[in-house]
Tab-separated table of C-alpha atoms in Angstrom:
chain	number	residue	atom	x	y	z
A	1	ARG	CA	-9.880	16.950	-29.346
A	2	PRO	CA	-8.611	15.592	-25.970
A	3	VAL	CA	-4.844	15.099	-25.683
A	4	PRO	CA	-3.994	11.374	-24.885
A	5	GLN	CA	-2.553	10.946	-21.461
A	6	GLU	CA	0.699	9.055	-21.023
A	7	GLU	CA	0.150	5.861	-19.030
A	8	VAL	CA	2.356	4.976	-15.963
A	9	PRO	CA	4.587	2.014	-16.964
A	10	SER	CA	4.004	-1.400	-15.507
A	11	ALA	CA	6.514	-2.265	-12.737
A	12	LEU	CA	6.387	-5.940	-13.830
A	13	ALA	CA	7.276	-5.001	-17.465
A	14	ARG	CA	10.091	-2.779	-16.237
A	15	LEU	CA	11.807	-5.111	-13.727
A	16	ASP	CA	15.175	-5.024	-15.531
A	17	GLU	CA	15.118	-1.255	-15.333
A	18	ILE	CA	14.072	-1.218	-11.765
A	19	GLU	CA	16.812	-3.617	-10.651
A	20	THR	CA	19.376	-1.631	-12.431
A	21	ARG	CA	18.275	1.477	-10.564
A	22	MET	CA	18.435	-0.389	-7.210
A	23	GLU	CA	21.960	-1.778	-7.714
A	24	GLY	CA	24.271	-0.981	-4.836
A	25	PHE	CA	21.531	0.294	-2.490
A	26	GLN	CA	19.771	-1.053	0.552
A	27	ILE	CA	16.232	-1.544	-0.683
A	28	ALA	CA	13.349	-0.845	1.866
A	29	PHE	CA	9.683	-1.619	0.990
A	30	PHE	CA	6.726	0.431	2.249
A	31	LEU	CA	3.390	-1.091	1.589
A	32	ASP	CA	-0.202	0.242	1.966
A	33	TYR	CA	-2.721	-2.407	3.082
A	34	ASP	CA	-6.248	-1.825	1.724
A	35	GLY	CA	-6.320	-1.878	-2.128
A	36	THR	CA	-2.624	-2.733	-2.158
A	37	LEU	CA	-2.043	-6.092	-0.423
A	38	THR	CA	-5.686	-6.813	-0.333
A	39	PRO	CA	-8.605	-5.982	-2.727
A	40	ILE	CA	-10.905	-3.168	-1.715
A	41	VAL	CA	-14.178	-4.451	-0.015
A	42	ASP	CA	-17.413	-2.877	1.005
A	43	ASN	CA	-16.766	-3.604	4.779
A	44	PRO	CA	-13.222	-2.840	5.934
A	45	SER	CA	-13.454	-5.637	8.436
A	46	GLU	CA	-13.504	-8.192	5.658
A	47	ALA	CA	-10.258	-7.109	4.036
A	48	LYS	CA	-8.248	-10.092	5.105
A	49	LEU	CA	-4.701	-10.801	3.996
A	50	SER	CA	-4.448	-14.097	2.004
A	51	GLU	CA	-1.992	-16.681	3.115
A	52	GLU	CA	-0.136	-16.277	-0.184
A	53	ALA	CA	0.318	-12.727	0.301
A	54	ARG	CA	1.380	-13.135	3.977
A	55	SER	CA	3.950	-15.648	2.873
A	56	VAL	CA	5.454	-13.286	0.347
A	57	VAL	CA	5.645	-10.313	2.815
A	58	ARG	CA	7.162	-12.617	5.374
A	59	ALA	CA	9.913	-13.703	2.944
A	60	LEU	CA	10.362	-10.032	1.822
A	61	SER	CA	10.750	-8.757	5.393
A	62	ALA	CA	13.441	-11.407	5.960
A	63	ARG	CA	15.553	-9.888	3.315
A	64	TYR	CA	14.677	-6.197	3.281
A	65	PRO	CA	13.372	-3.703	5.788
A	66	THR	CA	9.609	-3.722	5.164
A	67	ALA	CA	6.949	-1.480	6.605
A	68	ILE	CA	3.162	-1.607	6.438
A	69	VAL	CA	1.835	1.989	6.083
A	70	SER	CA	-1.912	2.170	6.541
A	71	GLY	CA	-4.691	4.386	7.415
A	72	ARG	CA	-5.948	1.724	9.765
A	73	ALA	CA	-5.149	1.889	13.511
A	74	ARG	CA	-1.626	0.505	14.054
A	75	ALA	CA	-2.764	-2.325	16.126
A	76	THR	CA	-5.383	-3.251	13.618
A	77	ALA	CA	-2.824	-3.414	10.871
A	78	GLN	CA	-0.726	-5.785	13.079
A	79	GLY	CA	-3.707	-7.961	13.651
A	80	LEU	CA	-4.418	-8.132	9.852
A	81	VAL	CA	-0.839	-8.694	8.849
A	82	GLN	CA	0.157	-10.983	11.734
A	83	LEU	CA	3.874	-10.836	11.066
A	84	HIS	CA	6.967	-10.013	13.335
A	85	GLY	CA	10.029	-8.413	11.873
A	86	VAL	CA	7.869	-5.799	10.131
A	87	TYR	CA	7.573	-2.013	10.782
A	88	TYR	CA	3.897	-0.818	11.234
A	89	ALA	CA	2.904	2.830	10.704
A	90	GLY	CA	-0.818	3.112	11.419
A	91	SER	CA	-3.270	5.947	11.286
A	92	HIS	CA	-1.626	7.489	8.176
A	93	GLY	CA	1.786	7.376	10.008
A	94	PHE	CA	0.765	8.922	13.208
A	95	ASP	CA	1.543	5.844	15.179
A	96	ILE	CA	4.739	3.861	14.274
A	97	LEU	CA	5.997	0.628	15.818
A	98	GLY	CA	9.432	-0.982	15.116
A	99	PRO	CA	10.284	-4.584	14.979
A	100	ASN	CA	12.071	-4.215	18.284
A	101	GLY	CA	9.038	-2.823	19.958
A	102	SER	CA	10.118	0.812	19.729
A	103	ASN	CA	7.057	3.088	19.448
A	104	TYR	CA	6.730	6.596	18.070
A	105	LYS	CA	3.472	8.444	18.392
A	106	VAL	CA	3.167	11.812	16.688
A	107	ALA	CA	0.024	13.261	18.056
A	108	ASP	CA	-1.095	11.936	21.519
A	109	SER	CA	-2.492	15.357	22.463
A	110	PHE	CA	-5.192	15.039	19.583
A	111	ARG	CA	-6.758	11.795	20.928
A	112	PRO	CA	-9.501	13.503	22.953
A	113	ALA	CA	-10.753	15.562	20.077
A	114	LEU	CA	-10.611	12.359	17.811
A	115	GLU	CA	-12.743	10.593	20.508
A	116	GLU	CA	-15.238	13.411	20.506
A	117	ALA	CA	-15.467	13.350	16.785
A	118	LYS	CA	-16.044	9.745	16.707
A	119	ASN	CA	-18.905	9.889	19.213
A	120	LYS	CA	-20.565	12.782	17.316
A	121	LEU	CA	-20.333	11.057	14.040
A	122	GLU	CA	-21.805	7.846	15.397
A	123	GLU	CA	-24.685	9.688	16.898
A	124	ALA	CA	-25.317	11.766	13.723
A	125	LEU	CA	-24.937	9.082	11.187
A	126	GLY	CA	-26.515	6.217	13.248
A	127	HIS	CA	-29.751	6.357	11.188
A	128	ILE	CA	-28.050	6.400	7.749
A	129	PRO	CA	-28.158	2.839	6.234
A	130	GLY	CA	-24.629	1.604	5.226
A	131	ALA	CA	-22.632	4.355	7.126
A	132	LEU	CA	-19.774	3.117	8.973
A	133	VAL	CA	-17.529	4.997	11.419
A	134	GLU	CA	-14.170	3.495	12.078
A	135	ASP	CA	-11.777	4.565	14.891
A	136	ASN	CA	-8.274	4.253	13.768
A	137	ASN	CA	-6.742	5.732	17.015
A	138	PHE	CA	-5.171	8.759	15.323
A	139	SER	CA	-7.778	9.195	12.695
A	140	ILE	CA	-11.545	8.697	12.354
A	141	SER	CA	-12.976	7.271	9.046
A	142	ALA	CA	-16.489	7.876	7.849
A	143	HIS	CA	-17.099	5.273	5.152
A	144	TYR	CA	-19.962	5.728	2.773
A	145	ARG	CA	-19.233	2.998	0.129
A	146	MET	CA	-22.393	1.223	1.294
A	147	VAL	CA	-24.485	4.453	1.507
A	148	ALA	CA	-27.077	5.050	-1.277
A	149	GLU	CA	-26.269	7.922	-3.532
A	150	GLY	CA	-28.422	10.990	-3.153
A	151	PRO	CA	-29.772	12.591	0.092
A	152	ASP	CA	-28.095	10.141	2.533
A	153	ARG	CA	-24.538	10.652	1.027
A	154	ASP	CA	-25.149	14.553	0.865
A	155	TYR	CA	-26.147	14.484	4.544
A	156	LEU	CA	-23.101	12.538	5.514
A	157	ASP	CA	-20.922	14.906	3.744
A	158	GLU	CA	-22.622	17.943	5.409
A	159	VAL	CA	-22.184	16.235	8.886
A	160	VAL	CA	-18.472	15.656	8.317
A	161	GLY	CA	-17.978	19.200	6.913
A	162	LYS	CA	-19.798	20.858	9.842
A	163	LEU	CA	-18.008	18.813	12.479
A	164	VAL	CA	-14.482	19.711	10.955
A	165	ALA	CA	-15.630	23.507	10.918
A	166	ASP	CA	-16.462	23.286	14.608
A	167	MET	CA	-13.281	21.373	15.531
A	168	PRO	CA	-10.150	23.283	14.350
A	169	MET	CA	-7.827	20.576	15.820
A	170	LEU	CA	-8.928	18.157	13.046
A	171	ARG	CA	-8.991	18.337	9.276
A	172	ARG	CA	-10.719	16.410	6.558
A	173	THR	CA	-8.906	14.376	3.992
A	174	TYR	CA	-10.472	12.073	1.200
A	175	GLY	CA	-9.972	8.418	0.304
A	176	LYS	CA	-11.760	5.903	-1.688
A	177	MET	CA	-15.472	6.301	-0.557
A	178	VAL	CA	-14.297	7.482	2.732
A	179	TYR	CA	-13.797	10.798	4.575
A	180	GLU	CA	-10.944	10.811	7.153
A	181	LEU	CA	-10.672	13.100	10.042
A	182	ARG	CA	-7.041	13.570	11.112
A	183	PRO	CA	-5.201	15.768	13.540
A	184	SER	CA	-4.469	19.128	11.958
A	185	ALA	CA	-0.669	18.410	12.347
A	186	ASP	CA	1.717	18.629	9.469
A	187	TRP	CA	2.138	14.851	9.131
A	188	ASP	CA	1.171	12.150	6.475
A	189	LYS	CA	2.219	8.890	5.067
A	190	GLY	CA	5.199	10.705	3.222
A	191	LYS	CA	6.472	12.254	6.419
A	192	ALA	CA	6.199	8.859	8.291
A	193	VAL	CA	8.307	7.160	5.635
A	194	GLU	CA	11.004	9.889	5.886
A	195	TRP	CA	10.940	9.531	9.689
A	196	LEU	CA	11.167	5.757	9.455
A	197	ILE	CA	14.205	5.976	7.014
A	198	GLU	CA	16.040	8.684	8.877
A	199	ASN	CA	15.581	7.469	12.466
A	200	TRP	CA	15.417	3.578	12.242
A	201	ILE	CA	16.239	2.085	8.827
A	202	LYS	CA	19.215	4.151	7.796
A	203	LYS	CA	20.892	3.524	11.148
A	204	GLU	CA	20.935	-0.174	10.525
A	205	ALA	CA	21.907	-0.126	6.772
A	206	ASP	CA	25.441	-0.332	5.486
A	207	ARG	CA	24.664	1.458	2.218
A	208	PRO	CA	22.268	4.206	1.050
A	209	VAL	CA	18.550	3.332	1.304
A	210	PHE	CA	16.524	3.014	-1.681
A	211	PRO	CA	12.755	3.163	-0.810
A	212	VAL	CA	9.966	1.566	-2.849
A	213	TYR	CA	6.430	2.713	-1.756
A	214	ILE	CA	3.415	0.781	-3.084
A	215	GLY	CA	-0.145	2.322	-2.608
A	216	ASP	CA	-3.416	2.706	-4.354
A	217	ASP	CA	-5.096	5.708	-2.634
A	218	VAL	CA	-5.137	9.502	-2.417
A	219	THR	CA	-3.289	9.423	0.923
A	220	ASP	CA	-0.445	7.342	-0.727
A	221	GLU	CA	0.282	10.355	-3.100
A	222	ASP	CA	1.866	12.060	-0.016
A	223	ALA	CA	4.382	9.259	0.038
A	224	PHE	CA	4.864	9.251	-3.743
A	225	ARG	CA	5.768	12.944	-3.573
A	226	VAL	CA	8.783	12.508	-1.375
A	227	MET	CA	10.063	9.279	-3.026
A	228	ALA	CA	12.405	11.079	-5.534
A	229	GLY	CA	13.893	13.201	-2.655
A	230	LEU	CA	14.643	10.063	-0.751
A	231	GLY	CA	16.301	8.411	-3.781
A	232	GLY	CA	13.437	5.819	-4.577
A	233	PHE	CA	10.140	5.593	-6.407
A	234	GLY	CA	6.424	5.031	-5.720
A	235	ILE	CA	4.195	2.421	-7.419
A	236	ILE	CA	0.603	3.103	-7.899
A	237	VAL	CA	-1.876	0.225	-7.813
A	238	SER	CA	-4.352	1.125	-10.550
A	239	ASP	CA	-5.514	-0.091	-13.896
A	240	ASN	CA	-5.768	3.336	-15.423
A	241	ALA	CA	-3.100	5.581	-13.945
A	242	THR	CA	-1.648	8.331	-16.037
A	243	ARG	CA	1.307	10.605	-15.491
A	244	THR	CA	-1.009	13.472	-14.521
A	245	SER	CA	-3.162	11.492	-12.179
A	246	THR	CA	-0.417	10.151	-9.819
A	247	GLY	CA	3.085	10.780	-8.456
A	248	GLY	CA	3.836	7.069	-8.765
A	249	SER	CA	6.671	6.182	-11.169
A	250	TYR	CA	5.382	2.783	-12.048
A	251	SER	CA	1.998	1.006	-11.827
A	252	LEU	CA	0.564	-2.412	-10.845
A	253	ARG	CA	-2.887	-3.169	-11.836
A	254	SER	CA	-4.198	-5.069	-8.738
A	255	PRO	CA	-3.168	-6.534	-5.374
A	256	PHE	CA	-2.592	-9.788	-7.316
A	257	GLN	CA	0.121	-7.974	-9.389
A	258	VAL	CA	1.462	-6.477	-6.169
A	259	VAL	CA	2.086	-9.917	-4.641
A	260	GLN	CA	3.752	-10.993	-7.982
A	261	PHE	CA	6.123	-8.003	-7.899
A	262	LEU	CA	6.998	-8.469	-4.188
A	263	GLU	CA	7.555	-12.187	-4.782
A	264	HIS	CA	10.189	-11.520	-7.368
A	265	PHE	CA	12.331	-9.751	-4.684
A	266	ALA	CA	11.235	-12.031	-1.892
A	267	ARG	CA	12.010	-15.359	-3.467
A	268	SER	CA	13.948	-15.102	-6.762
A	269	GLY	CA	15.224	-11.630	-7.525
A	270	ALA	CA	16.796	-10.681	-4.128
A	271	LEU	CA	19.393	-8.022	-4.542
A	272	GLN	CA	20.895	-7.737	-1.088
A	273	PRO	CA	20.859	-9.956	1.966
A	274	ARG	CA	19.819	-8.937	5.448
A	275	GLU	CA	22.393	-9.028	8.185
A	276	GLY	CA	23.864	-12.565	8.550
A	277	GLU	CA	23.198	-13.844	5.026
A	278	ASP	CA	25.788	-14.687	2.331
A	279	SER	CA	26.274	-11.549	0.292
A	280	ASP	CA	27.452	-13.544	-2.802
A	281	ARG	CA	24.199	-15.538	-2.755
A	282	PHE	CA	22.003	-12.502	-3.048
A	283	SER	CA	24.047	-10.036	-5.028
A	284	ILE	CA	22.640	-8.634	-8.185
A	285	GLY	CA	25.540	-9.871	-10.155
A	286	SER	CA	24.979	-13.470	-9.246
A	287	SER	CA	21.123	-13.567	-8.888
A	288	PRO	CA	19.689	-15.312	-11.936
A	289	ARG	CA	17.102	-13.376	-13.946
A	290	VAL	CA	13.797	-15.306	-13.248
A	291	THR	CA	10.746	-15.010	-15.461
A	292	LEU	CA	7.800	-14.126	-13.227
A	293	GLN	CA	5.365	-17.029	-13.072
A	294	PRO	CA	1.736	-16.420	-12.069
A	295	ALA	CA	2.105	-18.871	-9.106
A	296	LEU	CA	-0.574	-17.163	-7.276
A	297	SER	CA	-4.088	-17.376	-8.662
A	298	PRO	CA	-6.442	-14.465	-8.278
A	299	THR	CA	-8.613	-16.680	-6.050
A	300	GLY	CA	-5.509	-17.030	-3.971
A	301	LEU	CA	-6.232	-13.644	-2.673
A	302	SER	CA	-9.084	-14.886	-0.527
A	303	ALA	CA	-9.865	-13.863	2.989
A	304	ALA	CA	-7.917	-15.470	5.848
A	305	PRO	CA	-10.131	-16.954	8.575
A	306	PRO	CA	-11.288	-14.375	11.096
A	307	SER	CA	-9.846	-16.476	13.831
A	308	GLU	CA	-6.290	-15.683	12.649
A	309	VAL	CA	-6.972	-11.933	13.103
A	310	ASP	CA	-8.569	-12.361	16.530
A	311	SER	CA	-5.741	-14.403	17.756
A	312	PHE	CA	-3.063	-11.798	17.176
A	313	SER	CA	-1.982	-10.140	20.422
A	314	SER	CA	1.797	-9.649	20.362
A	315	ARG	CA	3.961	-6.748	19.484
A	316	ALA	CA	6.380	-6.908	16.511
A	317	ARG	CA	9.759	-8.062	17.722
A	318	GLY	CA	12.721	-10.018	16.561
A	319	PRO	CA	13.321	-11.750	13.121
A	320	ALA	CA	10.445	-12.088	10.648
A	321	HIS	CA	8.021	-14.848	11.559
A	322	ASP	CA	4.413	-15.296	12.145
A	323	ALA	CA	2.805	-13.702	15.163
A	324	PRO	CA	1.451	-16.238	17.550
């Protein structure tokens, strides 16, 4: 008889508990993009951030250090989010940009091997219907969500496996219907979060940092694993997470709930001000307890117009505001 698995508790249902844990700390938010801020879609280029979600992240980053930690190329993540005042860690953390324009790249020397891998994959998979190769600068993605099950998927798996075997500078990792080719360096989203806190965020904080990482994929488990050691916790975006399936401490069922959770801190449940704000106004003792209202409808998580993504060309600098 199967043993029932303990479900991961809802972060929305445990808001009082979460706020108690955060009291006295500088909160910092680390957010995955695909499947976390936006729903998973067949074609990654169609995963646009809704205006409602963008507005919430904008307000959040005005009060707390906020980072986008994505498998996408850093410039692509910037183009999708379109906000200044936010940290961007692209390619699973291999390429990091601060709000002031400071840039940290972990593995420049691996770029030629990644370029070679991309070219070989495009050549080998060009005849497979639905196969998509994506260049994330410091990782290469081979998407098979739109590839028919059976021989085509088996062939794609064999191609990626042989390529990695022939290129020891790279390693294969797994995501939701995607194979990732990454530098064989000891680096991942968790190490990127550690680096961001230690080298940038902690230096600007006047109290210990309490990190909150929200993600939905296997690669986000690397960040969940380091959260306790950093004094914070992870939140898995899933409707069926159990204690044995994830290192996340809490769960949110969908990107819609992620936006609800973040909105609580961005607009009504702020615990600390950013520099220059009135501390009494935002202290946990004086902030009213606000019942979450479903102000954002699920249809509100619609795609932003492509022109908004195409128009982004600036680096993240200065206080939180929209990129031109």
